[in-house]
């Protein structure tokens, strides 16, 4: 896990990023990083954010087994979390019925976030999945 | 951790889960899951729950009152039990757990105890 100090842009946005290895334990560590960085956020919202981070980190480790980076972007009243990996796995929003055991991670992000999306860069492996919540 | 002195550090504690089991007078088996469940330790939960689900238990109650965190990897373990046991219910799920169960369409399979 590499640690760099948070950066602040001229518009007051604070960006705080950490890198994690592709190991299973990184799913827990990524969640703890977010929980500690957002200790001021109201508990119901923080619980939702921790859950979404756990789902996205799980996807990185399960499908890509790649290093991943979690960035917390804070501006007035809003919070955005970006989870980036360099793996070749593709995020798929599935519509599992009650008999399916897998494929619920992105469903949870879609339902709990105010907004979310996937960003790919042309010619590069990997992708960034982000979500945003208001009321922080 | 010495090399990180003076810098930000993050709690590296692994996710820990514990499971207690007992039988109520009604005959229902109660499985109390405490702690945190994510992908790093969901297999530990699965190894504990699967043998219970494979027995001839008819009514199982997951007591989640001591659960601090669970994500879809932990939910998958509960769902696997619900597919094998005629009646499975949740006891004391937190607001966020009830919400996950609802948004993933599992409220009928994993209903909360009345």
mmCIF file of N, CA and C in Angstrom, chain A:
data_model
loop_
_atom_site.group_PDB
_atom_site.id
_atom_site.type_symbol
_atom_site.label_atom_id
_atom_site.label_comp_id
_atom_site.label_asym_id
_atom_site.label_seq_id
_atom_site.Cartn_x
_atom_site.Cartn_y
_atom_site.Cartn_z
ATOM 1 N N UNK A 1 0.838 -1.190 0.000
ATOM 2 C CA UNK A 1 0.000 0.000 0.000
ATOM 3 C C UNK A 1 0.878 1.247 0.000
ATOM 4 N N UNK A 2 0.759 2.062 -1.006
ATOM 5 C CA UNK A 2 1.522 3.303 -1.055
ATOM 6 C C UNK A 2 0.690 4.447 -0.490
ATOM 7 N N UNK A 3 1.332 5.308 0.189
ATOM 8 C CA UNK A 3 0.615 6.379 0.865
ATOM 9 C C UNK A 3 1.134 7.718 0.365
ATOM 10 N N UNK A 4 0.229 8.572 -0.091
ATOM 11 C CA UNK A 4 0.589 9.923 -0.483
ATOM 12 C C UNK A 4 -0.366 10.883 0.220
ATOM 13 N N UNK A 5 0.083 12.083 0.502
ATOM 14 C CA UNK A 5 -0.820 13.014 1.190
ATOM 15 C C UNK A 5 -1.960 13.458 0.275
ATOM 16 N N UNK A 6 -3.102 13.844 0.841
ATOM 17 C CA UNK A 6 -4.201 14.355 0.023
ATOM 18 C C UNK A 6 -3.780 15.629 -0.702
ATOM 19 N N UNK A 7 -4.333 15.846 -1.885
ATOM 20 C CA UNK A 7 -4.051 17.073 -2.613
ATOM 21 C C UNK A 7 -5.305 17.932 -2.671
ATOM 22 N N UNK A 8 -5.116 19.229 -2.669
ATOM 23 C CA UNK A 8 -6.244 20.160 -2.752
ATOM 24 C C UNK A 8 -6.103 20.994 -4.018
ATOM 25 N N UNK A 9 -7.166 21.041 -4.819
ATOM 26 C CA UNK A 9 -7.138 21.835 -6.040
ATOM 27 C C UNK A 9 -7.678 23.231 -5.736
ATOM 28 N N UNK A 10 -7.448 24.206 -6.653
ATOM 29 C CA UNK A 10 -7.852 25.592 -6.372
ATOM 30 C C UNK A 10 -9.350 25.746 -6.069
ATOM 31 N N UNK A 11 -10.189 24.855 -6.610
ATOM 32 C CA UNK A 11 -11.631 25.002 -6.341
ATOM 33 C C UNK A 11 -12.034 24.375 -5.004
ATOM 34 N N UNK A 12 -11.052 23.929 -4.206
ATOM 35 C CA UNK A 12 -11.368 23.405 -2.882
ATOM 36 C C UNK A 12 -11.644 21.920 -2.844
ATOM 37 N N UNK A 13 -11.516 21.257 -3.988
ATOM 38 C CA UNK A 13 -11.716 19.810 -4.013
ATOM 39 C C UNK A 13 -10.502 19.111 -3.405
ATOM 40 N N UNK A 14 -10.750 18.168 -2.514
ATOM 41 C CA UNK A 14 -9.664 17.407 -1.898
ATOM 42 C C UNK A 14 -9.658 15.996 -2.464
ATOM 43 N N UNK A 15 -8.502 15.555 -2.928
ATOM 44 C CA UNK A 15 -8.391 14.205 -3.490
ATOM 45 C C UNK A 15 -7.384 13.402 -2.687
ATOM 46 N N UNK A 16 -7.818 12.257 -2.219
ATOM 47 C CA UNK A 16 -6.994 11.413 -1.349
ATOM 48 C C UNK A 16 -6.978 10.005 -1.949
ATOM 49 N N UNK A 17 -5.797 9.531 -2.360
ATOM 50 C CA UNK A 17 -5.705 8.253 -3.078
ATOM 51 C C UNK A 17 -4.784 7.269 -2.356
ATOM 52 N N UNK A 18 -5.116 6.009 -2.453
ATOM 53 C CA UNK A 18 -4.219 4.949 -1.971
ATOM 54 C C UNK A 18 -4.196 3.824 -2.998
ATOM 55 N N UNK A 19 -3.051 3.153 -3.061
ATOM 56 C CA UNK A 19 -2.931 1.979 -3.927
ATOM 57 C C UNK A 19 -2.922 0.719 -3.062
ATOM 58 N N UNK A 20 -3.506 -0.341 -3.584
ATOM 59 C CA UNK A 20 -3.600 -1.606 -2.851
ATOM 60 C C UNK A 20 -3.153 -2.752 -3.755
ATOM 61 N N UNK A 21 -2.623 -3.792 -3.131
ATOM 62 C CA UNK A 21 -2.253 -4.980 -3.902
ATOM 63 C C UNK A 21 -3.521 -5.739 -4.297
ATOM 64 N N UNK A 22 -3.375 -6.696 -5.203
ATOM 65 C CA UNK A 22 -4.530 -7.470 -5.660
ATOM 66 C C UNK A 22 -4.891 -8.634 -4.755
ATOM 67 N N UNK A 23 -4.498 -8.580 -3.496
ATOM 68 C CA UNK A 23 -4.781 -9.698 -2.582
ATOM 69 C C UNK A 23 -6.142 -9.516 -1.916
ATOM 70 N N UNK A 24 -6.697 -10.624 -1.429
ATOM 71 C CA UNK A 24 -8.017 -10.595 -0.800
ATOM 72 C C UNK A 24 -8.078 -9.619 0.371
ATOM 73 N N UNK A 25 -6.988 -9.553 1.137
ATOM 74 C CA UNK A 25 -7.014 -8.695 2.329
ATOM 75 C C UNK A 25 -7.122 -7.218 1.956
ATOM 76 N N UNK A 26 -6.791 -6.877 0.699
ATOM 77 C CA UNK A 26 -6.891 -5.484 0.276
ATOM 78 C C UNK A 26 -8.335 -4.995 0.258
ATOM 79 N N UNK A 27 -9.282 -5.925 0.116
ATOM 80 C CA UNK A 27 -10.692 -5.531 0.140
ATOM 81 C C UNK A 27 -11.018 -4.907 1.504
ATOM 82 N N UNK A 28 -10.499 -5.526 2.557
ATOM 83 C CA UNK A 28 -10.708 -5.004 3.912
ATOM 84 C C UNK A 28 -9.946 -3.696 4.108
ATOM 85 N N UNK A 29 -8.689 -3.679 3.670
ATOM 86 C CA UNK A 29 -7.852 -2.493 3.895
ATOM 87 C C UNK A 29 -8.413 -1.275 3.164
ATOM 88 N N UNK A 30 -8.911 -1.486 1.953
ATOM 89 C CA UNK A 30 -9.489 -0.380 1.184
ATOM 90 C C UNK A 30 -10.712 0.185 1.910
ATOM 91 N N UNK A 31 -11.501 -0.694 2.484
ATOM 92 C CA UNK A 31 -12.687 -0.237 3.227
ATOM 93 C C UNK A 31 -12.271 0.553 4.471
ATOM 94 N N UNK A 32 -11.227 0.087 5.143
ATOM 95 C CA UNK A 32 -10.777 0.800 6.346
ATOM 96 C C UNK A 32 -10.195 2.170 5.987
ATOM 97 N N UNK A 33 -9.495 2.247 4.878
ATOM 98 C CA UNK A 33 -8.959 3.530 4.398
ATOM 99 C C UNK A 33 -10.097 4.535 4.219
ATOM 100 N N UNK A 34 -11.162 4.105 3.561
ATOM 101 C CA UNK A 34 -12.289 5.004 3.298
ATOM 102 C C UNK A 34 -12.989 5.383 4.607
ATOM 103 N N UNK A 35 -13.168 4.405 5.490
ATOM 104 C CA UNK A 35 -13.853 4.679 6.758
ATOM 105 C C UNK A 35 -13.080 5.708 7.590
ATOM 106 N N UNK A 36 -11.750 5.596 7.561
ATOM 107 C CA UNK A 36 -10.952 6.520 8.359
ATOM 108 C C UNK A 36 -10.894 7.906 7.727
ATOM 109 N N UNK A 37 -10.857 7.943 6.390
ATOM 110 C CA UNK A 37 -10.798 9.234 5.705
ATOM 111 C C UNK A 37 -12.123 9.986 5.830
ATOM 112 N N UNK A 38 -13.212 9.248 5.998
ATOM 113 C CA UNK A 38 -14.539 9.871 5.989
ATOM 114 C C UNK A 38 -15.213 9.784 7.355
ATOM 115 N N UNK A 39 -14.417 9.885 8.383
ATOM 116 C CA UNK A 39 -14.939 9.686 9.737
ATOM 117 C C UNK A 39 -15.990 10.753 10.089
ATOM 118 N N UNK A 40 -15.971 11.875 9.395
ATOM 119 C CA UNK A 40 -16.920 12.967 9.665
ATOM 120 C C UNK A 40 -18.263 12.771 8.957
ATOM 121 N N UNK A 41 -18.316 11.817 8.037
ATOM 122 C CA UNK A 41 -19.526 11.633 7.226
ATOM 123 C C UNK A 41 -20.611 10.941 8.070
ATOM 124 N N UNK A 42 -21.886 11.365 7.934
ATOM 125 C CA UNK A 42 -22.954 10.724 8.710
ATOM 126 C C UNK A 42 -22.948 9.206 8.538
ATOM 127 N N UNK A 43 -23.216 8.491 9.632
ATOM 128 C CA UNK A 43 -23.028 7.046 9.642
ATOM 129 C C UNK A 43 -23.802 6.297 8.548
ATOM 130 N N UNK A 44 -25.083 6.598 8.333
ATOM 131 C CA UNK A 44 -25.800 5.831 7.301
ATOM 132 C C UNK A 44 -25.149 5.968 5.920
ATOM 133 N N UNK A 45 -24.667 7.189 5.637
ATOM 134 C CA UNK A 45 -24.026 7.413 4.347
ATOM 135 C C UNK A 45 -22.662 6.717 4.293
ATOM 136 N N UNK A 46 -21.923 6.811 5.394
ATOM 137 C CA UNK A 46 -20.610 6.166 5.436
ATOM 138 C C UNK A 46 -20.744 4.648 5.260
ATOM 139 N N UNK A 47 -21.759 4.060 5.887
ATOM 140 C CA UNK A 47 -21.972 2.620 5.743
ATOM 141 C C UNK A 47 -22.220 2.244 4.289
ATOM 142 N N UNK A 48 -22.992 3.069 3.607
ATOM 143 C CA UNK A 48 -23.268 2.807 2.187
ATOM 144 C C UNK A 48 -21.989 2.931 1.364
ATOM 145 N N UNK A 49 -21.169 3.952 1.678
ATOM 146 C CA UNK A 49 -19.914 4.159 0.940
ATOM 147 C C UNK A 49 -18.959 2.988 1.187
ATOM 148 N N UNK A 50 -18.839 2.561 2.438
ATOM 149 C CA UNK A 50 -17.967 1.420 2.760
ATOM 150 C C UNK A 50 -18.404 0.173 1.994
ATOM 151 N N UNK A 51 -19.706 -0.019 1.936
ATOM 152 C CA UNK A 51 -20.233 -1.189 1.233
ATOM 153 C C UNK A 51 -19.884 -1.129 -0.255
ATOM 154 N N UNK A 52 -20.097 0.032 -0.870
ATOM 155 C CA UNK A 52 -19.811 0.161 -2.309
ATOM 156 C C UNK A 52 -18.324 -0.015 -2.600
ATOM 157 N N UNK A 53 -17.463 0.532 -1.719
ATOM 158 C CA UNK A 53 -16.020 0.359 -1.898
ATOM 159 C C UNK A 53 -15.653 -1.122 -1.801
ATOM 160 N N UNK A 54 -16.271 -1.812 -0.855
ATOM 161 C CA UNK A 54 -15.988 -3.241 -0.692
ATOM 162 C C UNK A 54 -16.390 -4.012 -1.949
ATOM 163 N N UNK A 55 -17.527 -3.654 -2.528
ATOM 164 C CA UNK A 55 -17.975 -4.336 -3.744
ATOM 165 C C UNK A 55 -17.024 -4.078 -4.915
ATOM 166 N N UNK A 56 -16.617 -2.819 -5.079
ATOM 167 C CA UNK A 56 -15.751 -2.489 -6.218
ATOM 168 C C UNK A 56 -14.345 -3.066 -6.016
ATOM 169 N N UNK A 57 -13.840 -3.008 -4.792
ATOM 170 C CA UNK A 57 -12.527 -3.608 -4.517
ATOM 171 C C UNK A 57 -12.583 -5.125 -4.737
ATOM 172 N N UNK A 58 -13.691 -5.739 -4.340
ATOM 173 C CA UNK A 58 -13.847 -7.188 -4.564
ATOM 174 C C UNK A 58 -13.786 -7.507 -6.044
ATOM 175 N N UNK A 59 -14.434 -6.680 -6.856
ATOM 176 C CA UNK A 59 -14.408 -6.899 -8.307
ATOM 177 C C UNK A 59 -12.979 -6.828 -8.851
ATOM 178 N N UNK A 60 -12.189 -5.874 -8.360
ATOM 179 C CA UNK A 60 -10.797 -5.746 -8.813
ATOM 180 C C UNK A 60 -10.018 -7.015 -8.471
ATOM 181 N N UNK A 61 -10.170 -7.472 -7.249
ATOM 182 C CA UNK A 61 -9.382 -8.607 -6.766
ATOM 183 C C UNK A 61 -9.863 -9.917 -7.393
ATOM 184 N N UNK A 62 -11.179 -10.034 -7.534
ATOM 185 C CA UNK A 62 -11.747 -11.293 -8.028
ATOM 186 C C UNK A 62 -11.513 -11.462 -9.521
ATOM 187 N N UNK A 63 -11.791 -10.409 -10.296
ATOM 188 C CA UNK A 63 -11.723 -10.545 -11.752
ATOM 189 C C UNK A 63 -10.342 -10.208 -12.297
ATOM 190 N N UNK A 64 -9.716 -9.216 -11.698
ATOM 191 C CA UNK A 64 -8.479 -8.708 -12.288
ATOM 192 C C UNK A 64 -7.235 -9.193 -11.541
ATOM 193 N N UNK A 65 -7.407 -9.503 -10.240
ATOM 194 C CA UNK A 65 -6.276 -9.844 -9.391
ATOM 195 C C UNK A 65 -5.145 -8.855 -9.572
ATOM 196 N N UNK A 66 -5.544 -7.617 -9.837
ATOM 197 C CA UNK A 66 -4.549 -6.600 -10.144
ATOM 198 C C UNK A 66 -4.481 -5.602 -8.999
ATOM 199 N N UNK A 67 -3.365 -4.873 -8.948
ATOM 200 C CA UNK A 67 -3.297 -3.729 -8.043
ATOM 201 C C UNK A 67 -4.448 -2.805 -8.376
ATOM 202 N N UNK A 68 -4.940 -2.128 -7.382
ATOM 203 C CA UNK A 68 -5.968 -1.135 -7.670
ATOM 204 C C UNK A 68 -5.754 0.091 -6.814
ATOM 205 N N UNK A 69 -6.386 1.171 -7.212
ATOM 206 C CA UNK A 69 -6.251 2.433 -6.501
ATOM 207 C C UNK A 69 -7.632 2.934 -6.135
ATOM 208 N N UNK A 70 -7.753 3.427 -4.916
ATOM 209 C CA UNK A 70 -9.005 4.030 -4.470
ATOM 210 C C UNK A 70 -8.745 5.513 -4.229
ATOM 211 N N UNK A 71 -9.531 6.371 -4.881
ATOM 212 C CA UNK A 71 -9.421 7.811 -4.660
ATOM 213 C C UNK A 71 -10.730 8.342 -4.104
ATOM 214 N N UNK A 72 -10.609 9.149 -3.070
ATOM 215 C CA UNK A 72 -11.765 9.823 -2.483
ATOM 216 C C UNK A 72 -11.678 11.280 -2.909
ATOM 217 N N UNK A 73 -12.701 11.768 -3.587
ATOM 218 C CA UNK A 73 -12.703 13.146 -4.070
ATOM 219 C C UNK A 73 -13.821 13.881 -3.341
ATOM 220 N N UNK A 74 -13.429 14.828 -2.505
ATOM 221 C CA UNK A 74 -14.409 15.547 -1.694
ATOM 222 C C UNK A 74 -14.532 16.991 -2.140
ATOM 223 N N UNK A 75 -15.750 17.446 -2.370
ATOM 224 C CA UNK A 75 -16.004 18.863 -2.594
ATOM 225 C C UNK A 75 -17.228 19.219 -1.766
ATOM 226 N N UNK A 76 -17.657 20.464 -1.838
ATOM 227 C CA UNK A 76 -18.728 20.920 -0.950
ATOM 228 C C UNK A 76 -19.986 20.056 -1.095
ATOM 229 N N UNK A 77 -20.328 19.355 -0.037
ATOM 230 C CA UNK A 77 -21.594 18.625 0.001
ATOM 231 C C UNK A 77 -21.633 17.357 -0.827
ATOM 232 N N UNK A 78 -20.541 17.029 -1.513
ATOM 233 C CA UNK A 78 -20.572 15.853 -2.384
ATOM 234 C C UNK A 78 -19.306 15.021 -2.203
ATOM 235 N N UNK A 79 -19.445 13.775 -2.505
ATOM 236 C CA UNK A 79 -18.339 12.841 -2.331
ATOM 237 C C UNK A 79 -18.326 11.893 -3.519
ATOM 238 N N UNK A 80 -17.133 11.721 -4.087
ATOM 239 C CA UNK A 80 -16.986 10.812 -5.213
ATOM 240 C C UNK A 80 -15.865 9.841 -4.879
ATOM 241 N N UNK A 81 -16.068 8.576 -5.164
ATOM 242 C CA UNK A 81 -15.029 7.579 -4.938
ATOM 243 C C UNK A 81 -14.721 6.912 -6.267
ATOM 244 N N UNK A 82 -13.431 6.810 -6.583
ATOM 245 C CA UNK A 82 -12.998 6.205 -7.843
ATOM 246 C C UNK A 82 -12.152 4.975 -7.541
ATOM 247 N N UNK A 83 -12.479 3.871 -8.159
ATOM 248 C CA UNK A 83 -11.704 2.644 -7.974
ATOM 249 C C UNK A 83 -11.160 2.240 -9.338
ATOM 250 N N UNK A 84 -9.829 2.276 -9.454
ATOM 251 C CA UNK A 84 -9.185 2.061 -10.746
ATOM 252 C C UNK A 84 -8.314 0.822 -10.695
ATOM 253 N N UNK A 85 -8.437 -0.048 -11.700
ATOM 254 C CA UNK A 85 -7.486 -1.153 -11.784
ATOM 255 C C UNK A 85 -6.972 -1.265 -13.208
ATOM 256 N N UNK A 86 -5.900 -2.042 -13.349
ATOM 257 C CA UNK A 86 -5.290 -2.182 -14.670
ATOM 258 C C UNK A 86 -5.572 -3.573 -15.234
ATOM 259 N N UNK A 87 -6.482 -4.296 -14.635
ATOM 260 C CA UNK A 87 -6.793 -5.643 -15.090
ATOM 261 C C UNK A 87 -7.652 -5.623 -16.338
ATOM 262 N N UNK A 88 -7.805 -6.788 -16.943
ATOM 263 C CA UNK A 88 -8.557 -6.860 -18.190
ATOM 264 C C UNK A 88 -10.030 -7.165 -17.962
ATOM 265 N N UNK A 89 -10.429 -7.385 -16.704
ATOM 266 C CA UNK A 89 -11.826 -7.682 -16.418
ATOM 267 C C UNK A 89 -12.734 -6.510 -16.759
ATOM 268 N N UNK A 90 -13.939 -6.826 -17.179
ATOM 269 C CA UNK A 90 -14.902 -5.795 -17.533
ATOM 270 C C UNK A 90 -16.031 -5.786 -16.503
ATOM 271 N N UNK A 91 -16.401 -4.607 -16.000
ATOM 272 C CA UNK A 91 -17.537 -4.573 -15.086
ATOM 273 C C UNK A 91 -18.837 -4.865 -15.831
ATOM 274 N N UNK A 92 -19.630 -5.752 -15.275
ATOM 275 C CA UNK A 92 -20.901 -6.109 -15.912
ATOM 276 C C UNK A 92 -22.005 -5.948 -14.880
ATOM 277 N N UNK A 93 -22.996 -5.136 -15.233
ATOM 278 C CA UNK A 93 -24.157 -4.996 -14.356
ATOM 279 C C UNK A 93 -25.120 -6.118 -14.686
ATOM 280 N N UNK A 94 -25.212 -7.071 -13.778
ATOM 281 C CA UNK A 94 -26.078 -8.223 -14.026
ATOM 282 C C UNK A 94 -27.425 -8.001 -13.352
ATOM 283 N N UNK A 95 -28.367 -8.813 -13.729
ATOM 284 C CA UNK A 95 -29.689 -8.743 -13.103
ATOM 285 C C UNK A 95 -30.009 -10.114 -12.526
ATOM 286 N N UNK A 96 -29.318 -10.458 -11.434
ATOM 287 C CA UNK A 96 -29.469 -11.801 -10.900
ATOM 288 C C UNK A 96 -30.844 -11.981 -10.275
ATOM 289 N N UNK A 97 -31.427 -13.167 -10.427
ATOM 290 C CA UNK A 97 -32.641 -13.460 -9.674
ATOM 291 C C UNK A 97 -32.239 -14.104 -8.356
ATOM 292 N N UNK A 98 -33.220 -14.525 -7.589
ATOM 293 C CA UNK A 98 -32.936 -14.983 -6.226
ATOM 294 C C UNK A 98 -32.108 -16.263 -6.187
ATOM 295 N N UNK A 99 -31.940 -16.936 -7.323
ATOM 296 C CA UNK A 99 -31.161 -18.173 -7.334
ATOM 297 C C UNK A 99 -29.692 -17.950 -7.696
ATOM 298 N N UNK A 100 -29.391 -16.755 -8.187
ATOM 299 C CA UNK A 100 -28.004 -16.472 -8.554
ATOM 300 C C UNK A 100 -27.223 -16.028 -7.334
ATOM 301 N N UNK A 101 -26.036 -16.569 -7.192
ATOM 302 C CA UNK A 101 -25.235 -16.228 -6.031
ATOM 303 C C UNK A 101 -24.246 -15.112 -6.316
ATOM 304 N N UNK A 102 -23.992 -14.849 -7.568
ATOM 305 C CA UNK A 102 -22.964 -13.873 -7.887
ATOM 306 C C UNK A 102 -23.549 -12.688 -8.662
ATOM 307 N N UNK A 103 -22.733 -11.703 -8.866
ATOM 308 C CA UNK A 103 -23.130 -10.613 -9.731
ATOM 309 C C UNK A 103 -23.970 -9.544 -9.062
ATOM 310 N N UNK A 104 -23.815 -9.430 -7.730
ATOM 311 C CA UNK A 104 -24.633 -8.435 -7.044
ATOM 312 C C UNK A 104 -23.878 -7.150 -6.722
ATOM 313 N N UNK A 105 -22.579 -7.135 -6.929
ATOM 314 C CA UNK A 105 -21.770 -5.980 -6.529
ATOM 315 C C UNK A 105 -22.185 -4.692 -7.196
ATOM 316 N N UNK A 106 -22.257 -4.698 -8.522
ATOM 317 C CA UNK A 106 -22.598 -3.462 -9.221
ATOM 318 C C UNK A 106 -24.068 -3.103 -9.052
ATOM 319 N N UNK A 107 -24.912 -4.107 -8.802
ATOM 320 C CA UNK A 107 -26.323 -3.822 -8.505
ATOM 321 C C UNK A 107 -26.399 -2.960 -7.246
ATOM 322 N N UNK A 108 -25.600 -3.324 -6.250
ATOM 323 C CA UNK A 108 -25.586 -2.580 -4.990
ATOM 324 C C UNK A 108 -25.089 -1.148 -5.220
ATOM 325 N N UNK A 109 -24.022 -0.990 -6.020
ATOM 326 C CA UNK A 109 -23.510 0.350 -6.310
ATOM 327 C C UNK A 109 -24.569 1.178 -7.028
ATOM 328 N N UNK A 110 -25.211 0.584 -8.006
ATOM 329 C CA UNK A 110 -26.238 1.298 -8.782
ATOM 330 C C UNK A 110 -27.376 1.768 -7.875
ATOM 331 N N UNK A 111 -27.756 0.931 -6.923
ATOM 332 C CA UNK A 111 -28.898 1.255 -6.074
ATOM 333 C C UNK A 111 -28.552 2.232 -4.951
ATOM 334 N N UNK A 112 -27.335 2.175 -4.441
ATOM 335 C CA UNK A 112 -26.991 3.002 -3.278
ATOM 336 C C UNK A 112 -26.388 4.348 -3.661
ATOM 337 N N UNK A 113 -25.777 4.440 -4.830
ATOM 338 C CA UNK A 113 -25.126 5.693 -5.228
ATOM 339 C C UNK A 113 -26.149 6.632 -5.870
ATOM 340 N N UNK A 114 -25.863 7.937 -5.784
ATOM 341 C CA UNK A 114 -26.687 8.893 -6.518
ATOM 342 C C UNK A 114 -26.323 8.865 -8.000
ATOM 343 N N UNK A 115 -25.077 8.513 -8.284
ATOM 344 C CA UNK A 115 -24.614 8.464 -9.664
ATOM 345 C C UNK A 115 -23.417 7.513 -9.713
ATOM 346 N N UNK A 116 -23.195 6.887 -10.830
ATOM 347 C CA UNK A 116 -22.027 6.008 -10.941
ATOM 348 C C UNK A 116 -21.688 5.819 -12.412
ATOM 349 N N UNK A 117 -20.514 5.306 -12.704
ATOM 350 C CA UNK A 117 -20.148 5.083 -14.095
ATOM 351 C C UNK A 117 -18.821 4.351 -14.224
ATOM 352 N N UNK A 118 -18.479 4.070 -15.471
ATOM 353 C CA UNK A 118 -17.229 3.377 -15.783
ATOM 354 C C UNK A 118 -16.463 4.224 -16.793
ATOM 355 N N UNK A 119 -15.173 4.411 -16.555
ATOM 356 C CA UNK A 119 -14.332 5.193 -17.466
ATOM 357 C C UNK A 119 -13.210 4.304 -17.976
ATOM 358 N N UNK A 120 -13.074 4.243 -19.291
ATOM 359 C CA UNK A 120 -11.952 3.513 -19.889
ATOM 360 C C UNK A 120 -11.108 4.475 -20.693
ATOM 361 N N UNK A 121 -9.806 4.211 -20.736
ATOM 362 C CA UNK A 121 -8.939 5.039 -21.563
ATOM 363 C C UNK A 121 -8.545 4.245 -22.794
ATOM 364 N N UNK A 122 -8.680 4.884 -23.953
ATOM 365 C CA UNK A 122 -8.380 4.202 -25.207
ATOM 366 C C UNK A 122 -6.942 3.699 -25.203
ATOM 367 N N UNK A 123 -6.748 2.467 -25.617
ATOM 368 C CA UNK A 123 -5.404 1.924 -25.746
ATOM 369 C C UNK A 123 -4.791 1.466 -24.442
ATOM 370 N N UNK A 124 -5.545 1.578 -23.339
ATOM 371 C CA UNK A 124 -4.992 1.135 -22.054
ATOM 372 C C UNK A 124 -5.862 0.036 -21.472
ATOM 373 N N UNK A 125 -5.195 -0.888 -20.798
ATOM 374 C CA UNK A 125 -5.948 -1.909 -20.062
ATOM 375 C C UNK A 125 -6.557 -1.280 -18.816
ATOM 376 N N UNK A 126 -7.557 -1.971 -18.301
ATOM 377 C CA UNK A 126 -8.111 -1.542 -17.035
ATOM 378 C C UNK A 126 -9.200 -0.494 -17.189
ATOM 379 N N UNK A 127 -9.759 -0.087 -16.063
ATOM 380 C CA UNK A 127 -10.850 0.879 -16.080
ATOM 381 C C UNK A 127 -10.997 1.491 -14.702
ATOM 382 N N UNK A 128 -11.749 2.572 -14.683
ATOM 383 C CA UNK A 128 -12.086 3.184 -13.410
ATOM 384 C C UNK A 128 -13.602 3.114 -13.240
ATOM 385 N N UNK A 129 -14.023 2.570 -12.105
ATOM 386 C CA UNK A 129 -15.446 2.599 -11.762
ATOM 387 C C UNK A 129 -15.596 3.636 -10.653
ATOM 388 N N UNK A 130 -16.525 4.550 -10.826
ATOM 389 C CA UNK A 130 -16.701 5.606 -9.829
ATOM 390 C C UNK A 130 -18.150 5.654 -9.366
ATOM 391 N N UNK A 131 -18.342 6.191 -8.177
ATOM 392 C CA UNK A 131 -19.701 6.494 -7.729
ATOM 393 C C UNK A 131 -19.689 7.794 -6.942
ATOM 394 N N UNK A 132 -20.827 8.436 -6.891
ATOM 395 C CA UNK A 132 -20.950 9.717 -6.171
ATOM 396 C C UNK A 132 -22.157 9.672 -5.257
ATOM 397 N N UNK A 133 -22.000 10.305 -4.095
ATOM 398 C CA UNK A 133 -23.120 10.448 -3.164
ATOM 399 C C UNK A 133 -23.156 11.902 -2.696
ATOM 400 N N UNK A 134 -24.361 12.354 -2.367
ATOM 401 C CA UNK A 134 -24.524 13.706 -1.824
ATOM 402 C C UNK A 134 -24.865 13.605 -0.345
ATOM 403 N N UNK A 135 -24.816 14.767 0.303
ATOM 404 C CA UNK A 135 -25.229 14.807 1.702
ATOM 405 C C UNK A 135 -24.100 14.556 2.672
ATOM 406 N N UNK A 136 -22.869 14.852 2.243
ATOM 407 C CA UNK A 136 -21.715 14.656 3.123
ATOM 408 C C UNK A 136 -21.414 15.944 3.865
#
